[in-house]
Structure formats: C-alpha cells, structure tokens
DNA sequence: CAGGATCCACTATTGGATCCCG
DNA sequence: CGGGATCCAATAGTGGATCCTG
C-alpha cells in the first residue's frame, strides 16, 4: 500500500505541494500513490486527474463539493501541447435539467466549480507515452470580472434554451467560452427519464465544458502575472 | 466580336449594372464579352475578374489607377462558399520595396486601392463548373473608421519590417486583416534586383492580401446595413 | 511582368463519441 | 452512473505555390 496524503491546510500549502511535483512524470507520481499508468493513451483517460487528486491530498469523498473542501478549491489537470496551449476542452460539470430550471447563475454548479480552480498542466504530446508525461507549473485561477462575464453570458443563453425545451437544439457550437457536449460512456447511453407529460428530458447525458481557447487565454494571463511578480 | 461596354458615368449607374447581372452565370457573361470560360478550375484563375471588368465597363487602360478611373472605384470579384463566407483571400496590390520605403499609409497603394471597392460575389462551390457559377448581389465598400484602423496597423507593422530589412522574415502569419504572401507565376520566379550594396530586395515577388475572415466580416456588415434600409 | 486571382497540402480546431474507476 | 477526462474523424483555416492574359 501507499502513503495517503492529508488534505492541505492552506492555499499556500496546496500551492507548494503542486509546485513541488512540477517536472515529475505521471509514472513517478503513479507509483507514489498506487495508480498504474496504462501504456495506451486511450486507456488512460482521467488517470492524470486521479493521480493528482491523491498526490495533492484532495478530499476523496462528497463529489458535490470542491476537491479541496476546506479551501473551496477545485482541481483540474489540463493537457498542454508543446506550444503551451491546451489540447483539450475542460470538463466542468454534468447538466441536471431540474437543477438548471430553478437555479440562477450565481447558484449554479458551474459558478461554484469555477470560483477557485487549481490548474495543473500536464504535458500531452501524443508521441510521449502517458507515463513519461511531465507535470508543469500549476496556477490558481480566480476568474476576473471579464472572465466571469463571458461565462455568465454563455451559461444564461444555454439555461434559457434548456428552460424553453430547446434542449435537442443545443450543440457544441454554442457558447463563446462555455459549451455543452455529450458526457457519457457511449452515445447509446440514455438517462432514465419519464417520457410522459411532454416533460423536457435529455436523451443522453451532457456536460458543460470550457473551450481550449479560453483556458489557453486564462493560463497565458496567469503566466504573465506570475512573471511580472 | 462583341459589344464594348462604356465606362459607367456614376456610382448609381455602376451599381445598377452590377445588380442587373446578379443571378447570371460566368458562362453567360463570358459569351456577352467574348471571354471563353475554361472547364477546369485551375485554368480559370482570374477569369471571373476579367469578365466582370468588361461586363461592367471598367477602364481597361492604366493599371496604376482604379478600375473605374472617373469614379475612383476598384473592382474585386470575391469567391463565396455556400455559407456566404469568402473562400479565398483578396489580392490588393503587389509590393514595391522602393515605394514602401518612402511612402506613408495615406499615400500607400493599399490605402488608395481600398478607399472605395465594388465587391462582386461569385459562387465558388468547387463542385460547380466554372461556367455555371452565379454572380451574387454586389456591394460598394467604403471602410469604416474601425476597418481603416485595422488595415493601417497591419500595414505599418509590415512597412517597418520592410524598412528594417527584415523582409525575409515576413510570412503570411503576420497581420490581423492584411497579410503579405508570394505573388508570382512560380516560386522560382525572381524579381531582377541589384544585389550590390547589401540593398534590401525581395527574392521573389510578393503582394498584400486581405484575409477571408476580414472580407467576410465586411460583407456581413454591408448585407446587414442593406437589409435594414 | 503586372494584374486578375484560385489551388491545395498541410495544420489547427471542433465537437460528437468514448474510456476508466469506484 | 458520475466524476476524472481524452480520442479522433471531419471541417475549417492558413499560407506558400501556382495559373492565365495582354
């Protein structure tokens, strides 16, 4: 068995811990926390997230809460191309129709998840085997007024469409920075739902995602601010 | 022989003439002005421009001047995809090093060429044979203050690089809306130039082009304004 | 060659589909 | 199934190379 890492007691402790693993590989960290890293990339989806949760001491319980409950910080690993730009979109939250219906922006799951995020970059050149990919310099993101405004505008547009029952018309094209995409093991997956009453229901699970161009801009800002300090 | 079309005497006459050919094909217009339209797309580069010059009565002479000298209007055909967006960039002018050196923006060839442009859209789905492609609704473009500002900023950046002798470092990547690209029959073509004195010279001819995203935005604006009138 | 432009191989981006684990 | 995400086929975009005519 491996050593369980305790939850960090302060933002500073979390950041120091995150910075201390910069430069290490997923393979090295996997050994440390007892997670085996698959050979094939396709078998390793999510493994970086799982490893870093354990390495940094995320609270493994209650998943309706942030990863670091006491600090109110959400952990996100983010795959970076050699250029430094995100290769993939970032999953934020699954969509619950009922929750969307009677919630406004500032009480939404998306708002809560994004209030304070620790981004841990992971090298993601597809030629590099999963276990040899290195961790980068982490940054703590608290959205600026402008960033919140972009997120709110997209969320509200999508919330209105869902409220109207235009759910099936929502595609990944909508939203400048926040988009809705399928979120399931397979497109055959269906969420159980009463089909009676003409009640609006997803035919399949979907989630909110941040576009790569947006997270790329956020990281660029955080790097620039870090450099000037 | 065919009937030569006289130069239009007013903007209004030119616009009416342009609007009157909307919906007709390049094949139909080619017959009217004695220009044969090739089968293959690759053999027909520029043929749309030539046909419309003749159909609209452009002044065929002095090429340092606008197509319609008296009206100070430049004619540009622009290939549109089914989506309504430009498929290609728009050639503006060849670059003369000597002219760039001792000219400022408001005396530049680019500035003069773009002061007033008649855009004639031509259908450009690659599956449609050249002679069956239809003319669209034409618009007269006079750049807004914002559009001029974008153009000026790009032109000045490029002019500075040329002035510095960084000519070989200029690639098509530079410029938000205006870019520099090769302009020659072949990349083997060389412009004659004295190689003495270390004087800056192009190794090959290049030209200024408007990016498709920019001309697309311009056309979208013109359509919107036209609709609201 | 200058003026009229488009071709097209390559790269970047997108967004629907999918994978693992507990 | 929900939370951790990435895969990858298809599309859009870029920009160097090229074609025709007078």
Short mmCIF file of C-alpha atoms (C1' of nucleotides) in Angstrom, two decimals:
data_model
loop_
_atom_site.label_atom_id
_atom_site.label_comp_id
_atom_site.label_asym_id
_atom_site.label_seq_id
_atom_site.Cartn_x
_atom_site.Cartn_y
_atom_site.Cartn_z
CA UNK A 1 0.00 0.00 0.00
CA UNK A 2 0.94 3.60 -0.32
CA UNK A 3 1.00 6.56 1.95
CA UNK A 4 -2.23 8.61 1.99
CA UNK A 5 -1.57 12.33 1.60
CA UNK A 6 -3.52 14.52 4.06
CA UNK A 7 -5.65 17.41 2.84
CA UNK A 8 -3.59 20.59 2.65
CA UNK A 9 -4.41 23.08 5.40
CA UNK A 10 -3.89 26.25 3.43
CA UNK A 11 -3.80 27.58 -0.09
CA UNK A 12 -0.11 28.11 0.37
CA UNK A 13 0.45 24.52 1.40
CA UNK A 14 -1.51 23.29 -1.62
CA UNK A 15 0.43 25.51 -3.99
CA UNK A 16 3.78 24.46 -2.58
CA UNK A 17 2.76 20.85 -2.93
CA UNK A 18 1.67 21.41 -6.54
CA UNK A 19 4.87 23.26 -7.41
CA UNK A 20 6.97 20.55 -5.82
CA UNK A 21 5.74 17.96 -8.32
CA UNK A 22 6.44 20.13 -11.36
CA UNK A 23 8.89 18.32 -13.61
CA UNK A 24 7.95 14.85 -12.38
CA UNK A 25 6.26 12.32 -14.64
CA UNK A 26 2.87 10.67 -14.32
CA UNK A 27 4.66 7.33 -13.99
CA UNK A 28 6.70 8.54 -11.00
CA UNK A 29 3.67 10.03 -9.29
CA UNK A 30 1.52 6.99 -10.07
CA UNK A 31 3.95 4.76 -8.19
CA UNK A 32 3.82 7.14 -5.25
CA UNK A 33 0.04 6.89 -4.87
CA UNK A 34 -0.54 3.36 -6.14
CA UNK A 35 -2.08 4.12 -9.51
CA UNK A 36 -0.90 2.17 -12.50
CA UNK A 37 -0.48 4.17 -15.69
CA UNK A 38 -1.65 2.29 -18.82
CA UNK A 39 0.52 2.11 -21.94
CA UNK A 40 -2.13 3.23 -24.36
CA UNK A 41 -3.37 6.78 -24.26
CA UNK A 42 -6.93 5.69 -24.92
CA UNK A 43 -6.87 3.55 -21.77
CA UNK A 44 -5.57 6.37 -19.64
CA UNK A 45 -8.34 8.96 -19.86
CA UNK A 46 -8.73 10.56 -16.50
CA UNK A 47 -5.72 8.87 -14.92
CA UNK A 48 -3.79 12.14 -14.60
CA UNK A 49 -6.71 13.63 -12.70
CA UNK A 50 -6.93 10.67 -10.36
CA UNK A 51 -3.20 10.66 -9.64
CA UNK A 52 -3.03 14.34 -8.89
CA UNK A 53 -6.07 14.19 -6.62
CA UNK A 54 -4.19 11.69 -4.49
CA UNK A 55 -0.78 13.33 -4.73
CA UNK A 56 -2.16 16.67 -3.63
CA UNK A 57 -4.41 15.24 -0.93
CA UNK A 58 -7.82 16.03 -2.40
CA UNK A 59 -10.80 15.06 -0.26
CA UNK A 60 -11.92 11.89 -1.98
CA UNK A 61 -15.44 11.97 -0.57
CA UNK A 62 -18.52 14.02 -1.40
CA UNK A 63 -18.33 14.81 -5.07
CA UNK A 64 -20.88 17.60 -4.94
CA UNK A 65 -18.15 19.57 -3.20
CA UNK A 66 -14.86 21.03 -4.49
CA UNK A 67 -11.87 18.70 -4.48
CA UNK A 68 -10.38 20.57 -1.54
CA UNK A 69 -13.45 21.15 0.58
CA UNK A 70 -11.97 23.27 3.32
CA UNK A 71 -10.14 25.52 0.85
CA UNK A 72 -13.06 25.65 -1.60
CA UNK A 73 -10.68 24.87 -4.44
CA UNK A 74 -11.43 22.71 -7.48
CA UNK A 75 -8.58 20.70 -9.05
CA UNK A 76 -8.25 20.45 -12.83
CA UNK A 77 -5.43 18.84 -14.73
CA UNK A 78 -5.07 20.39 -18.15
CA UNK A 79 -3.27 18.78 -21.13
CA UNK A 80 -0.84 21.15 -22.85
CA UNK A 81 0.65 20.81 -26.33
CA UNK A 82 4.30 21.66 -26.84
CA UNK A 83 3.14 25.16 -27.78
CA UNK A 84 1.82 25.66 -24.28
CA UNK A 85 -1.77 25.72 -25.45
CA UNK A 86 -4.44 23.34 -24.10
CA UNK A 87 -5.03 20.34 -26.34
CA UNK A 88 -8.48 19.61 -24.99
CA UNK A 89 -11.53 21.26 -23.52
CA UNK A 90 -12.01 21.15 -19.77
CA UNK A 91 -14.99 19.34 -18.27
CA UNK A 92 -16.76 21.47 -15.69
CA UNK A 93 -19.97 19.73 -14.64
CA UNK A 94 -22.70 17.41 -15.73
CA UNK A 95 -26.00 19.01 -16.53
CA UNK A 96 -29.01 18.31 -14.44
CA UNK A 97 -32.16 19.58 -16.08
CA UNK A 98 -34.03 20.03 -12.85
CA UNK A 99 -31.15 21.91 -11.29
CA UNK A 100 -30.90 24.22 -14.31
CA UNK A 101 -34.57 25.00 -14.15
CA UNK A 102 -34.73 26.57 -10.74
CA UNK A 103 -31.23 27.97 -10.38
CA UNK A 104 -29.72 31.25 -11.39
CA UNK A 105 -26.10 31.82 -12.43
CA UNK A 106 -24.70 32.61 -9.02
CA UNK A 107 -26.20 29.46 -7.55
CA UNK A 108 -25.28 27.26 -10.48
CA UNK A 109 -22.91 24.34 -10.28
CA UNK A 110 -20.72 25.92 -12.95
CA UNK A 111 -20.36 29.13 -10.94
CA UNK A 112 -19.41 27.22 -7.82
CA UNK A 113 -16.97 24.93 -9.59
CA UNK A 114 -15.11 27.77 -11.24
CA UNK A 115 -14.88 30.21 -8.33
CA UNK A 116 -11.37 28.98 -7.49
CA UNK A 117 -9.53 26.41 -9.60
CA UNK A 118 -6.05 24.93 -9.33
CA UNK A 119 -4.87 24.23 -12.88
CA UNK A 120 -2.18 21.57 -13.05
CA UNK A 121 -0.73 21.42 -16.58
CA UNK A 122 0.29 18.02 -17.91
CA UNK A 123 2.46 17.59 -20.97
CA UNK A 124 0.37 15.99 -23.70
CA UNK A 125 2.40 15.39 -26.85
CA UNK A 126 0.70 12.28 -28.22
CA UNK A 127 4.07 10.74 -29.13
CA UNK A 128 5.15 10.79 -25.49
CA UNK A 129 3.93 7.69 -23.59
CA UNK A 130 1.46 8.51 -20.84
CA UNK A 131 3.78 7.51 -18.01
CA UNK A 132 6.58 9.76 -19.28
CA UNK A 133 4.49 12.91 -19.47
CA UNK A 134 5.64 15.63 -17.11
CA UNK A 135 3.73 17.87 -14.75
CA UNK A 136 4.09 21.61 -15.34
CA UNK A 137 3.88 24.70 -13.17
CA UNK A 138 0.46 24.97 -11.51
CA UNK A 139 -1.63 28.11 -11.21
CA UNK A 140 -4.54 29.08 -9.03
CA UNK A 141 -7.29 30.68 -11.12
CA UNK A 142 -9.85 33.09 -9.75
CA UNK A 143 -11.82 34.45 -12.72
CA UNK A 144 -11.56 38.16 -13.40
CA UNK A 145 -14.67 40.30 -13.84
CA UNK A 146 -14.31 39.96 -17.61
CA UNK A 147 -13.93 36.20 -17.46
CA UNK A 148 -17.00 35.87 -15.22
CA UNK A 149 -18.94 37.98 -17.65
CA UNK A 150 -18.12 35.69 -20.58
CA UNK A 151 -19.04 32.62 -18.57
CA UNK A 152 -22.28 34.13 -17.30
CA UNK A 153 -23.39 35.20 -20.76
CA UNK A 154 -22.86 31.71 -22.17
CA UNK A 155 -24.45 29.96 -19.20
CA UNK A 156 -27.53 32.14 -19.34
CA UNK A 157 -28.01 31.62 -23.06
CA UNK A 158 -27.83 27.88 -22.57
CA UNK A 159 -30.05 27.98 -19.48
CA UNK A 160 -32.71 29.84 -21.42
CA UNK A 161 -32.62 27.26 -24.22
CA UNK A 162 -32.96 24.44 -21.74
CA UNK A 163 -35.80 26.22 -19.98
CA UNK A 164 -37.61 26.66 -23.29
CA UNK A 165 -37.30 22.99 -24.06
CA UNK A 166 -34.88 23.59 -26.93
CA UNK A 167 -32.59 21.03 -25.38
CA UNK A 168 -32.17 18.95 -28.51
CA UNK A 169 -31.15 22.05 -30.45
CA UNK A 170 -28.14 22.66 -28.24
CA UNK A 171 -24.89 21.75 -29.95
CA UNK A 172 -21.22 22.19 -29.14
CA UNK A 173 -21.23 25.25 -31.40
CA UNK A 174 -22.98 27.44 -28.86
CA UNK A 175 -21.11 29.46 -26.29
CA UNK A 176 -18.00 31.59 -26.74
CA UNK A 177 -16.11 30.09 -23.80
CA UNK A 178 -18.53 27.60 -22.22
CA UNK A 179 -20.13 24.90 -24.33
CA UNK A 180 -22.42 21.89 -23.90
CA UNK A 181 -21.25 18.50 -25.16
CA UNK A 182 -22.17 14.84 -24.69
CA UNK A 183 -20.87 13.27 -21.48
CA UNK A 184 -21.34 9.54 -21.41
CA UNK A 185 -19.60 6.22 -21.78
CA UNK A 186 -21.26 5.87 -25.15
CA UNK A 187 -23.75 7.71 -27.30
CA UNK A 188 -26.12 4.76 -26.77
CA UNK A 189 -26.27 5.63 -23.10
CA UNK A 190 -29.59 7.10 -22.07
CA UNK A 191 -30.51 8.81 -18.93
CA UNK A 192 -33.62 7.30 -17.36
CA UNK A 193 -36.44 9.76 -17.61
CA UNK A 194 -40.21 9.75 -17.50
CA UNK A 195 -41.30 10.30 -21.09
CA UNK A 196 -44.80 11.26 -20.04
CA UNK A 197 -46.25 14.78 -19.84
CA UNK A 198 -44.01 16.06 -22.62
CA UNK A 199 -41.55 16.94 -19.88
CA UNK A 200 -38.19 18.10 -21.23
CA UNK A 201 -35.50 15.45 -20.84
CA UNK A 202 -32.05 14.82 -22.18
CA UNK A 203 -31.93 11.85 -24.45
CA UNK A 204 -28.35 11.44 -23.32
CA UNK A 205 -26.10 12.83 -20.59
CA UNK A 206 -24.35 16.10 -21.35
CA UNK A 207 -21.91 18.35 -19.61
CA UNK A 208 -20.53 21.88 -19.56
CA UNK A 209 -17.01 22.30 -20.92
CA UNK A 210 -14.56 25.21 -21.17
CA UNK A 211 -13.21 25.73 -24.67
CA UNK A 212 -9.44 25.29 -25.12
CA UNK A 213 -9.05 28.82 -26.47
CA UNK A 214 -10.50 30.16 -23.24
CA UNK A 215 -8.42 28.09 -20.83
CA UNK A 216 -5.41 28.93 -23.00
CA UNK A 217 -6.07 32.64 -22.56
CA UNK A 218 -6.57 32.18 -18.82
CA UNK A 219 -3.25 30.34 -18.47
CA UNK A 220 -1.46 32.95 -20.55
CA UNK A 221 -2.75 35.66 -18.24
CA UNK A 222 -1.74 33.75 -15.12
CA UNK A 223 1.76 33.12 -16.50
CA UNK A 224 2.19 36.76 -17.41
CA UNK A 225 1.12 37.90 -13.95
CA UNK A 226 3.39 35.37 -12.34
CA UNK A 227 6.36 36.55 -14.42
CA UNK A 228 5.85 40.17 -13.52
CA UNK A 229 5.86 39.46 -9.81
CA UNK B 1 -16.70 40.50 -81.95
CA UNK B 2 -18.64 41.67 -79.01
CA UNK B 3 -20.03 44.93 -77.90
CA UNK B 4 -17.70 47.04 -75.74
CA UNK B 5 -19.41 48.34 -72.60
CA UNK B 6 -18.77 52.05 -71.90
CA UNK B 7 -17.47 53.21 -68.54
CA UNK B 8 -20.35 53.94 -66.16
CA UNK B 9 -20.89 57.66 -65.58
CA UNK B 10 -22.00 57.47 -61.97
CA UNK B 11 -21.82 55.25 -58.93
CA UNK B 12 -25.51 54.65 -59.34
CA UNK B 13 -25.10 53.51 -62.91
CA UNK B 14 -22.31 51.16 -61.91
CA UNK B 15 -24.34 49.68 -59.06
CA UNK B 16 -27.41 49.19 -61.24
CA UNK B 17 -25.27 47.46 -63.81
CA UNK B 18 -23.72 45.21 -61.15
CA UNK B 19 -27.10 44.37 -59.67
CA UNK B 20 -28.52 43.60 -63.09
CA UNK B 21 -26.08 40.73 -63.58
CA UNK B 22 -26.82 39.13 -60.21
CA UNK B 23 -28.09 35.60 -60.80
CA UNK B 24 -26.37 35.19 -64.17
CA UNK B 25 -23.55 32.69 -64.68
CA UNK B 26 -19.94 33.27 -65.66
CA UNK B 27 -20.63 31.29 -68.83
CA UNK B 28 -23.48 33.59 -69.85
CA UNK B 29 -21.47 36.72 -69.15
CA UNK B 30 -18.38 35.32 -70.84
CA UNK B 31 -20.28 34.94 -74.09
CA UNK B 32 -21.51 38.50 -73.80
CA UNK B 33 -17.96 39.94 -73.63
CA UNK B 34 -16.08 37.37 -75.68
CA UNK B 35 -14.23 35.55 -72.92
CA UNK B 36 -14.12 31.78 -73.00
CA UNK B 37 -14.52 30.05 -69.65
CA UNK B 38 -12.26 27.00 -69.23
CA UNK B 39 -13.59 23.69 -67.96
CA UNK B 40 -11.01 23.18 -65.25
CA UNK B 41 -10.99 25.44 -62.24
CA UNK B 42 -7.22 25.57 -62.20
CA UNK B 43 -7.22 27.01 -65.73
CA UNK B 44 -9.71 29.71 -64.86
CA UNK B 45 -7.92 31.72 -62.20
CA UNK B 46 -8.73 35.33 -62.73
CA UNK B 47 -11.29 34.76 -65.46
CA UNK B 48 -14.16 35.99 -63.29
CA UNK B 49 -12.31 39.22 -62.70
CA UNK B 50 -11.62 39.70 -66.38
CA UNK B 51 -15.22 39.03 -67.38
CA UNK B 52 -16.67 41.41 -64.82
CA UNK B 53 -14.26 44.17 -65.75
CA UNK B 54 -15.63 44.00 -69.29
CA UNK B 55 -19.26 43.50 -68.35
CA UNK B 56 -19.25 46.49 -66.05
CA UNK B 57 -17.22 48.71 -68.38
CA UNK B 58 -14.01 49.05 -66.38
CA UNK B 59 -11.36 51.27 -67.90
CA UNK B 60 -9.00 48.70 -69.33
CA UNK B 61 -6.04 51.05 -69.54
CA UNK B 62 -3.65 52.44 -66.95
CA UNK B 63 -3.34 49.81 -64.25
CA UNK B 64 -1.86 52.11 -61.65
CA UNK B 65 -5.36 53.58 -61.45
CA UNK B 66 -8.63 52.17 -60.06
CA UNK B 67 -10.69 50.04 -62.41
CA UNK B 68 -13.23 52.83 -62.76
CA UNK B 69 -10.96 55.85 -63.00
CA UNK B 70 -13.54 58.59 -63.05
CA UNK B 71 -15.47 57.10 -60.14
CA UNK B 72 -12.30 56.18 -58.18
CA UNK B 73 -13.72 52.70 -57.60
CA UNK B 74 -11.77 49.45 -57.51
CA UNK B 75 -13.48 46.27 -58.71
CA UNK B 76 -12.97 42.99 -56.83
CA UNK B 77 -14.72 39.73 -57.52
CA UNK B 78 -14.88 37.62 -54.38
CA UNK B 79 -15.47 33.84 -54.29
CA UNK B 80 -18.16 32.82 -51.78
CA UNK B 81 -18.75 29.36 -50.32
CA UNK B 82 -22.33 28.15 -49.92
CA UNK B 83 -22.15 29.50 -46.37
CA UNK B 84 -21.77 33.03 -47.74
CA UNK B 85 -18.22 33.30 -46.46
CA UNK B 86 -15.25 34.11 -48.73
CA UNK B 87 -13.33 31.03 -49.82
CA UNK B 88 -10.16 32.89 -50.62
CA UNK B 89 -8.12 35.89 -49.63
CA UNK B 90 -8.37 39.02 -51.76
CA UNK B 91 -5.34 40.32 -53.59
CA UNK B 92 -4.83 44.05 -53.07
CA UNK B 93 -1.53 45.10 -54.56
CA UNK B 94 1.97 43.98 -55.40
CA UNK B 95 4.70 45.23 -53.13
CA UNK B 96 7.34 47.56 -54.42
CA UNK B 97 10.17 47.92 -51.96
CA UNK B 98 11.14 51.35 -53.12
CA UNK B 99 7.56 52.58 -52.92
CA UNK B 100 7.18 51.22 -49.39
CA UNK B 101 10.34 52.93 -48.26
CA UNK B 102 9.33 56.49 -48.90
CA UNK B 103 5.58 56.32 -48.50
CA UNK B 104 3.34 56.62 -45.51
CA UNK B 105 0.00 54.86 -45.03
CA UNK B 106 -2.23 57.53 -46.53
CA UNK B 107 -0.14 57.65 -49.68
CA UNK B 108 0.26 53.91 -49.95
CA UNK B 109 -1.06 51.83 -52.81
CA UNK B 110 -3.08 49.74 -50.36
CA UNK B 111 -4.80 52.82 -48.95
CA UNK B 112 -5.69 54.07 -52.40
CA UNK B 113 -6.90 50.71 -53.67
CA UNK B 114 -9.21 50.17 -50.71
CA UNK B 115 -10.75 53.62 -50.41
CA UNK B 116 -13.79 52.52 -52.43
CA UNK B 117 -14.28 48.95 -53.61
CA UNK B 118 -17.10 47.27 -55.52
CA UNK B 119 -17.30 43.70 -54.26
CA UNK B 120 -18.93 41.35 -56.75
CA UNK B 121 -19.55 37.97 -55.11
CA UNK B 122 -19.17 34.88 -57.28
CA UNK B 123 -20.46 31.46 -56.25
CA UNK B 124 -17.49 29.20 -55.65
CA UNK B 125 -18.58 25.68 -54.71
CA UNK B 126 -15.77 23.61 -56.18
CA UNK B 127 -18.22 21.00 -57.45
CA UNK B 128 -19.95 23.59 -59.64
CA UNK B 129 -18.21 24.00 -63.02
CA UNK B 130 -16.69 27.42 -63.51
CA UNK B 131 -19.10 28.42 -66.27
CA UNK B 132 -22.16 27.60 -64.18
CA UNK B 133 -21.17 29.71 -61.19
CA UNK B 134 -23.55 32.55 -60.48
CA UNK B 135 -22.93 36.20 -59.72
CA UNK B 136 -24.32 37.45 -56.41
CA UNK B 137 -25.51 40.77 -55.08
CA UNK B 138 -22.75 43.39 -55.29
CA UNK B 139 -21.84 45.87 -52.55
CA UNK B 140 -19.87 49.08 -52.54
CA UNK B 141 -17.41 49.10 -49.65
CA UNK B 142 -16.06 52.25 -48.07
CA UNK B 143 -14.08 51.18 -44.97
CA UNK B 144 -15.34 52.38 -41.61
CA UNK B 145 -13.03 54.11 -39.15
CA UNK B 146 -12.52 50.80 -37.35
CA UNK B 147 -11.74 48.95 -40.55
CA UNK B 148 -9.21 51.59 -41.60
CA UNK B 149 -7.59 51.32 -38.21
CA UNK B 150 -7.06 47.57 -38.55
CA UNK B 151 -5.65 47.99 -42.02
CA UNK B 152 -3.36 50.82 -41.01
CA UNK B 153 -1.98 48.94 -38.01
CA UNK B 154 -1.11 45.90 -40.14
CA UNK B 155 0.33 47.96 -42.98
CA UNK B 156 2.55 49.95 -40.64
CA UNK B 157 3.88 46.86 -38.90
CA UNK B 158 4.78 45.36 -42.25
CA UNK B 159 6.22 48.62 -43.56
CA UNK B 160 8.50 48.86 -40.53
CA UNK B 161 9.78 45.33 -41.07
CA UNK B 162 10.48 46.04 -44.70
CA UNK B 163 12.24 49.27 -43.79
CA UNK B 164 14.43 47.42 -41.29
CA UNK B 165 15.44 44.89 -43.91
CA UNK B 166 13.56 42.07 -42.17
CA UNK B 167 11.94 41.28 -45.47
CA UNK B 168 12.78 37.60 -45.45
CA UNK B 169 11.24 37.22 -42.01
CA UNK B 170 7.82 38.32 -43.24
CA UNK B 171 5.41 35.41 -43.54
CA UNK B 172 1.71 35.10 -44.21
CA UNK B 173 1.17 34.77 -40.45
CA UNK B 174 1.63 38.47 -39.82
CA UNK B 175 -1.25 40.91 -39.91
CA UNK B 176 -4.72 40.57 -38.44
CA UNK B 177 -6.56 41.56 -41.59
CA UNK B 178 -3.84 42.42 -44.13
CA UNK B 179 -1.09 39.92 -44.89
CA UNK B 180 1.89 39.53 -47.21
CA UNK B 181 2.12 36.47 -49.42
CA UNK B 182 4.03 35.36 -52.51
CA UNK B 183 2.69 36.73 -55.80
CA UNK B 184 4.27 35.11 -58.81
CA UNK B 185 3.76 32.62 -61.60
CA UNK B 186 6.06 30.28 -59.73
CA UNK B 187 8.28 30.29 -56.67
CA UNK B 188 11.27 30.05 -59.00
CA UNK B 189 10.43 33.49 -60.33
CA UNK B 190 12.83 36.17 -59.21
CA UNK B 191 12.49 39.85 -59.40
CA UNK B 192 15.53 41.45 -61.06
CA UNK B 193 17.41 43.43 -58.49
CA UNK B 194 20.88 44.80 -57.98
CA UNK B 195 22.47 42.56 -55.36
CA UNK B 196 25.20 45.06 -54.62
CA UNK B 197 25.44 47.37 -51.61
CA UNK B 198 23.53 44.95 -49.35
CA UNK B 199 20.43 46.72 -50.53
CA UNK B 200 17.22 45.07 -49.31
CA UNK B 201 15.49 43.19 -52.07
CA UNK B 202 12.72 40.63 -52.37
CA UNK B 203 14.00 37.32 -53.54
CA UNK B 204 10.58 36.83 -55.09
CA UNK B 205 7.52 38.96 -55.84
CA UNK B 206 5.02 39.37 -53.03
CA UNK B 207 1.71 41.08 -52.56
CA UNK B 208 -0.70 42.39 -49.95
CA UNK B 209 -3.85 40.32 -49.39
CA UNK B 210 -6.99 40.76 -47.27
CA UNK B 211 -7.74 37.73 -45.08
CA UNK B 212 -11.02 35.90 -45.78
CA UNK B 213 -12.22 36.41 -42.20
CA UNK B 214 -11.93 40.17 -42.72
CA UNK B 215 -13.68 40.39 -46.08
CA UNK B 216 -16.31 38.05 -44.65
CA UNK B 217 -16.95 40.46 -41.79
CA UNK B 218 -17.07 43.41 -44.19
CA UNK B 219 -19.64 41.68 -46.41
CA UNK B 220 -21.71 40.68 -43.40
CA UNK B 221 -21.81 44.32 -42.30
CA UNK B 222 -22.77 45.55 -45.76
CA UNK B 223 -25.55 42.97 -46.05
CA UNK B 224 -26.91 43.88 -42.64
CA UNK B 225 -26.95 47.58 -43.49
CA UNK B 226 -28.57 46.89 -46.81
CA UNK B 227 -31.29 44.81 -45.16
CA UNK B 228 -32.12 47.47 -42.63
CA UNK B 229 -32.61 50.14 -45.28
"C1'" DC C 1 5.86 41.08 -65.62
"C1'" DA C 2 1.69 43.06 -63.51
"C1'" DG C 3 -2.88 42.46 -62.79
"C1'" DG C 4 -6.75 39.26 -62.48
"C1'" DA C 5 -6.95 35.81 -58.90
"C1'" DT C 6 -7.50 30.40 -57.15
"C1'" DC C 7 -5.30 25.91 -55.92
"C1'" DC C 8 -4.36 22.69 -52.46
"C1'" DA C 9 -1.36 20.35 -48.99
"C1'" DC C 10 -1.00 20.93 -44.52
"C1'" DT C 11 -2.27 22.39 -39.80
"C1'" DA C 12 -5.44 23.71 -36.38
"C1'" DT C 13 -9.83 23.31 -34.42
"C1'" DT C 14 -14.09 21.34 -33.44
"C1'" DG C 15 -17.41 18.71 -31.12
"C1'" DG C 16 -19.64 14.15 -31.02
"C1'" DA C 17 -18.09 9.76 -29.16
"C1'" DT C 18 -15.75 7.28 -25.99
"C1'" DC C 19 -12.66 5.20 -21.90
"C1'" DC C 20 -11.53 4.09 -16.77
"C1'" DC C 21 -12.64 3.68 -11.90
"C1'" DG C 22 -15.17 3.13 -7.60
"C1'" DC D 1 -23.79 6.38 -13.13
"C1'" DG D 2 -21.00 10.40 -12.01
"C1'" DG D 3 -16.51 12.22 -11.80
"C1'" DG D 4 -11.88 12.05 -13.85
"C1'" DA D 5 -11.11 13.32 -18.61
"C1'" DT D 6 -9.10 12.27 -23.88
"C1'" DC D 7 -9.85 10.35 -28.61
"C1'" DC D 8 -10.20 11.26 -33.34
"C1'" DA D 9 -12.83 11.83 -37.83
"C1'" DA D 10 -14.31 15.63 -40.12
"C1'" DT D 11 -14.21 20.51 -41.03
"C1'" DA D 12 -12.29 24.96 -41.30
"C1'" DG D 13 -8.45 27.78 -41.97
"C1'" DT D 14 -3.79 29.05 -43.41
"C1'" DG D 15 -0.38 30.45 -46.47
"C1'" DG D 16 3.07 29.03 -49.92
"C1'" DA D 17 2.67 27.87 -54.80
"C1'" DT D 18 0.65 28.43 -58.93
"C1'" DC D 19 -2.31 29.65 -63.42
"C1'" DC D 20 -3.87 32.88 -67.43
"C1'" DT D 21 -3.85 37.09 -70.31
"C1'" DG D 22 -2.23 41.09 -72.59
#
